[in-house]
Amino acid sequence: MATVTFDKATRIYPGSERAAVDALELDIADGEFLVLVGPSGCGKSTSLRMLAGLEDVNQGAIRIGERDVTHLPPKDRDIAMVFQNYALYPHMTVADNMGFALKIAGVNKATIRQKVEDAAKILDLTEYLGRKPKALSGGQRQRVAMGRAIVREPQVFLMDEPLSNLDAKLRASTRTQIATLQRRLGTTTVYVTHDQVEAMTMGDRVAVLKDGLLQQLDTPRNMYDRPANLFVAGFIGSPAMNLVEVPIVDGGVKFGNSVVPVNRDAVAEAAAKGDRTVTVGVRPEHFDIVNGEAKGLSKDEAAGVPVTVNVVEELGSESNVYGTAHLDGDDKELVVRVHGRKVPEKGETVHVVPRAGETHVFSTSTGERLTD
Ligand SMILES: Nc1ncnc2c1ncn2[C@@H]1O[C@H](COP(=O)(O)OP(=O)(O)OP(=O)(O)O)[C@@H](O)[C@H]1O
Ligand SMILES: [Mg+2]
């Protein structure tokens, strides 16, 4: 087991002006499950391949434990990688596929067999050891690829979208299996995915990348509760956080007919920059529906923001209400999560107010989270 350090590691592909990974700094703890997540092309695979030794590091360094591995070939790094396409040898049996790296390393046959059998037991593959990959289901192939990594007992597991070939249901169950297995083995793991749900459910910590730049490194909980900027705010969480540009007024921000109190320091910070607005983030579950009109108030008197309901997504235990908010002449799409069976209907107008203490405030000009 070992720690992993990216020390301002940079990769600039030949012929490219922009760094695919730009001065990446990550300190990964011994035994940690770290997930790299971000949209397509943000540099996830490049980061992982730099750690694997499959991609040059142009500036900075990479360390595994105390060892500087920046310029070591892959075979000397004591890592095992699981790829998206599994890369199994089609002409070899499952057992031979799993034991191949050990065979190359000159490990004796009896030891290989023992390790392969142990791994097969953990992965529920015992009865398939004699089969060829083509006679396996997608999920079984995925487990063989995992098995091949496990038998090597490396210091670090590297996984690049290992579940993307599986259907949604199998992906969810395999996700849990991999996370459980990793905790049981305690092997430091760097896991790449573009799926934020996978990142949030599997990672001890999550690193969000965009355009080769690290946006935030945090626990899933902190990432959700305190996104560092507008990008992370919009990327983490499903449905996404509502982000609305609102004017700064005395006592907070103006949200339709209501003044919503938000962190004073945050507003002061924005005002100090000369901004007249801030961008307020509200998660779908943090809107309250206030039925002003039901109390006999007119549209203009009712508190909050009127939202015309366009679509209601009933999920059983809760519903997502998609609607158009009417904010001082500006129309804006919002998502509101409602619990229970009393759900507004399509075409209806409801009034919503962000719950006090559950708002996120970002600088409209820089996108950064403001103090709170
Ligand atoms: N061999 C290469 N030569 C030149 N540019 C490359 C090469 N590989 C990747 N890139 C570029 O580097 C950037 C990062 O690519 P990378 O494959 O790391 O993205 P990713 O986050 O893994 O994306 P995805 O989710 O689509 O797999 C992209 O702009 C990509 O076009
Ligand atoms: Mg990739």
mmCIF file of N, CA and C in Angstrom, residues 67-113:
data_model
loop_
_atom_site.group_PDB
_atom_site.id
_atom_site.type_symbol
_atom_site.label_atom_id
_atom_site.label_comp_id
_atom_site.label_asym_id
_atom_site.label_seq_id
_atom_site.Cartn_x
_atom_site.Cartn_y
_atom_site.Cartn_z
ATOM 1 N N ARG A 67 8.668 7.056 -3.396
ATOM 2 C CA ARG A 67 9.405 6.908 -4.655
ATOM 3 C C ARG A 67 8.960 7.916 -5.698
ATOM 4 N N ASP A 68 9.929 8.595 -6.301
ATOM 5 C CA ASP A 68 9.623 9.454 -7.437
ATOM 6 C C ASP A 68 9.554 8.555 -8.670
ATOM 7 N N VAL A 69 8.349 8.410 -9.241
ATOM 8 C CA VAL A 69 8.187 7.486 -10.369
ATOM 9 C C VAL A 69 8.055 8.233 -11.697
ATOM 10 N N THR A 70 8.250 9.549 -11.651
ATOM 11 C CA THR A 70 7.976 10.395 -12.817
ATOM 12 C C THR A 70 8.531 9.825 -14.121
ATOM 13 N N HIS A 71 9.730 9.270 -14.067
ATOM 14 C CA HIS A 71 10.335 8.793 -15.307
ATOM 15 C C HIS A 71 10.560 7.276 -15.310
ATOM 16 N N LEU A 72 9.882 6.567 -14.401
ATOM 17 C CA LEU A 72 10.015 5.104 -14.393
ATOM 18 C C LEU A 72 9.100 4.483 -15.440
ATOM 19 N N PRO A 73 9.523 3.384 -16.070
ATOM 20 C CA PRO A 73 8.608 2.680 -16.973
ATOM 21 C C PRO A 73 7.456 2.044 -16.190
ATOM 22 N N PRO A 74 6.312 1.798 -16.861
ATOM 23 C CA PRO A 74 5.127 1.282 -16.165
ATOM 24 C C PRO A 74 5.409 0.043 -15.322
ATOM 25 N N LYS A 75 6.226 -0.870 -15.835
ATOM 26 C CA LYS A 75 6.412 -2.147 -15.134
ATOM 27 C C LYS A 75 7.129 -1.993 -13.793
ATOM 28 N N ASP A 76 7.822 -0.867 -13.610
ATOM 29 C CA ASP A 76 8.546 -0.663 -12.350
ATOM 30 C C ASP A 76 7.759 0.155 -11.324
ATOM 31 N N ARG A 77 6.470 0.419 -11.617
ATOM 32 C CA ARG A 77 5.736 1.316 -10.727
ATOM 33 C C ARG A 77 4.891 0.592 -9.687
ATOM 34 N N ASP A 78 4.729 -0.715 -9.840
ATOM 35 C CA ASP A 78 3.926 -1.504 -8.905
ATOM 36 C C ASP A 78 2.475 -1.030 -8.845
ATOM 37 N N ILE A 79 1.904 -0.923 -10.047
ATOM 38 C CA ILE A 79 0.504 -0.539 -10.179
ATOM 39 C C ILE A 79 -0.191 -1.574 -11.048
ATOM 40 N N ALA A 80 -1.522 -1.631 -10.974
ATOM 41 C CA ALA A 80 -2.277 -2.470 -11.902
ATOM 42 C C ALA A 80 -3.451 -1.657 -12.415
ATOM 43 N N MET A 81 -3.663 -1.742 -13.715
ATOM 44 C CA MET A 81 -4.674 -0.882 -14.330
ATOM 45 C C MET A 81 -5.835 -1.716 -14.877
ATOM 46 N N VAL A 82 -7.049 -1.219 -14.680
ATOM 47 C CA VAL A 82 -8.234 -1.836 -15.290
ATOM 48 C C VAL A 82 -8.788 -0.845 -16.301
ATOM 49 N N PHE A 83 -8.838 -1.264 -17.562
ATOM 50 C CA PHE A 83 -9.271 -0.367 -18.629
ATOM 51 C C PHE A 83 -10.762 -0.525 -18.907
ATOM 52 N N GLN A 84 -11.270 0.454 -19.627
ATOM 53 C CA GLN A 84 -12.674 0.455 -20.033
ATOM 54 C C GLN A 84 -13.044 -0.778 -20.865
ATOM 55 N N ASN A 85 -12.148 -1.152 -21.792
ATOM 56 C CA ASN A 85 -12.474 -2.286 -22.677
ATOM 57 C C ASN A 85 -11.926 -3.610 -22.143
ATOM 58 N N TYR A 86 -11.436 -3.589 -20.901
ATOM 59 C CA TYR A 86 -10.915 -4.765 -20.187
ATOM 60 C C TYR A 86 -9.636 -5.336 -20.785
ATOM 61 N N ALA A 87 -9.472 -5.263 -22.126
ATOM 62 C CA ALA A 87 -8.263 -5.751 -22.790
ATOM 63 C C ALA A 87 -7.886 -7.167 -22.363
ATOM 64 N N LEU A 88 -8.866 -8.071 -22.397
ATOM 65 C CA LEU A 88 -8.574 -9.482 -22.075
ATOM 66 C C LEU A 88 -7.997 -10.154 -23.313
ATOM 67 N N TYR A 89 -7.152 -11.167 -23.106
ATOM 68 C CA TYR A 89 -6.633 -11.931 -24.240
ATOM 69 C C TYR A 89 -7.691 -12.952 -24.652
ATOM 70 N N PRO A 90 -8.193 -12.866 -25.901
ATOM 71 C CA PRO A 90 -9.322 -13.710 -26.296
ATOM 72 C C PRO A 90 -8.977 -15.202 -26.368
ATOM 73 N N HIS A 91 -7.715 -15.519 -26.650
ATOM 74 C CA HIS A 91 -7.357 -16.930 -26.836
ATOM 75 C C HIS A 91 -7.002 -17.618 -25.524
ATOM 76 N N MET A 92 -6.970 -16.862 -24.421
ATOM 77 C CA MET A 92 -6.609 -17.461 -23.126
ATOM 78 C C MET A 92 -7.842 -17.689 -22.275
ATOM 79 N N THR A 93 -7.777 -18.684 -21.404
ATOM 80 C CA THR A 93 -8.873 -18.909 -20.458
ATOM 81 C C THR A 93 -8.875 -17.780 -19.431
ATOM 82 N N VAL A 94 -9.953 -17.758 -18.664
ATOM 83 C CA VAL A 94 -10.068 -16.770 -17.590
ATOM 84 C C VAL A 94 -8.890 -16.908 -16.627
ATOM 85 N N ALA A 95 -8.575 -18.142 -16.250
ATOM 86 C CA ALA A 95 -7.471 -18.365 -15.306
ATOM 87 C C ALA A 95 -6.149 -17.846 -15.884
ATOM 88 N N ASP A 96 -5.904 -18.139 -17.157
ATOM 89 C CA ASP A 96 -4.648 -17.692 -17.775
ATOM 90 C C ASP A 96 -4.605 -16.169 -17.919
ATOM 91 N N ASN A 97 -5.759 -15.584 -18.247
ATOM 92 C CA ASN A 97 -5.824 -14.130 -18.312
ATOM 93 C C ASN A 97 -5.463 -13.512 -16.960
ATOM 94 N N MET A 98 -6.042 -14.094 -15.905
ATOM 95 C CA MET A 98 -5.823 -13.527 -14.568
ATOM 96 C C MET A 98 -4.378 -13.720 -14.113
ATOM 97 N N GLY A 99 -3.781 -14.833 -14.507
ATOM 98 C CA GLY A 99 -2.432 -15.129 -14.016
ATOM 99 C C GLY A 99 -1.304 -14.644 -14.913
ATOM 100 N N PHE A 100 -1.671 -14.060 -16.071
ATOM 101 C CA PHE A 100 -0.662 -13.779 -17.094
ATOM 102 C C PHE A 100 0.483 -12.889 -16.607
ATOM 103 N N ALA A 101 0.138 -11.826 -15.909
ATOM 104 C CA ALA A 101 1.180 -10.884 -15.451
ATOM 105 C C ALA A 101 2.148 -11.583 -14.494
ATOM 106 N N LEU A 102 1.618 -12.480 -13.674
ATOM 107 C CA LEU A 102 2.478 -13.203 -12.720
ATOM 108 C C LEU A 102 3.399 -14.159 -13.465
ATOM 109 N N LYS A 103 2.841 -14.787 -14.518
ATOM 110 C CA LYS A 103 3.643 -15.711 -15.323
ATOM 111 C C LYS A 103 4.817 -14.969 -15.959
ATOM 112 N N ILE A 104 4.515 -13.803 -16.523
ATOM 113 C CA ILE A 104 5.568 -12.977 -17.137
ATOM 114 C C ILE A 104 6.628 -12.601 -16.103
ATOM 115 N N ALA A 105 6.161 -12.379 -14.869
ATOM 116 C CA ALA A 105 7.086 -11.974 -13.799
ATOM 117 C C ALA A 105 7.881 -13.163 -13.259
ATOM 118 N N GLY A 106 7.589 -14.356 -13.781
ATOM 119 C CA GLY A 106 8.370 -15.530 -13.384
ATOM 120 C C GLY A 106 7.930 -16.171 -12.078
ATOM 121 N N VAL A 107 6.706 -15.885 -11.654
ATOM 122 C CA VAL A 107 6.179 -16.506 -10.432
ATOM 123 C C VAL A 107 5.897 -17.983 -10.720
ATOM 124 N N ASN A 108 6.148 -18.862 -9.752
ATOM 125 C CA ASN A 108 5.951 -20.297 -10.032
ATOM 126 C C ASN A 108 4.470 -20.681 -10.151
ATOM 127 N N LYS A 109 4.254 -21.773 -10.881
ATOM 128 C CA LYS A 109 2.891 -22.173 -11.272
ATOM 129 C C LYS A 109 1.943 -22.371 -10.095
ATOM 130 N N ALA A 110 2.434 -23.024 -9.060
ATOM 131 C CA ALA A 110 1.573 -23.329 -7.915
ATOM 132 C C ALA A 110 1.114 -22.038 -7.237
ATOM 133 N N THR A 111 2.013 -21.076 -7.099
ATOM 134 C CA THR A 111 1.660 -19.794 -6.479
ATOM 135 C C THR A 111 0.645 -19.053 -7.340
ATOM 136 N N ILE A 112 0.888 -19.071 -8.658
ATOM 137 C CA ILE A 112 -0.063 -18.407 -9.561
ATOM 138 C C ILE A 112 -1.450 -19.003 -9.389
ATOM 139 N N ARG A 113 -1.499 -20.358 -9.390
ATOM 140 C CA ARG A 113 -2.801 -21.003 -9.297
ATOM 141 C C ARG A 113 -3.514 -20.612 -8.014
#
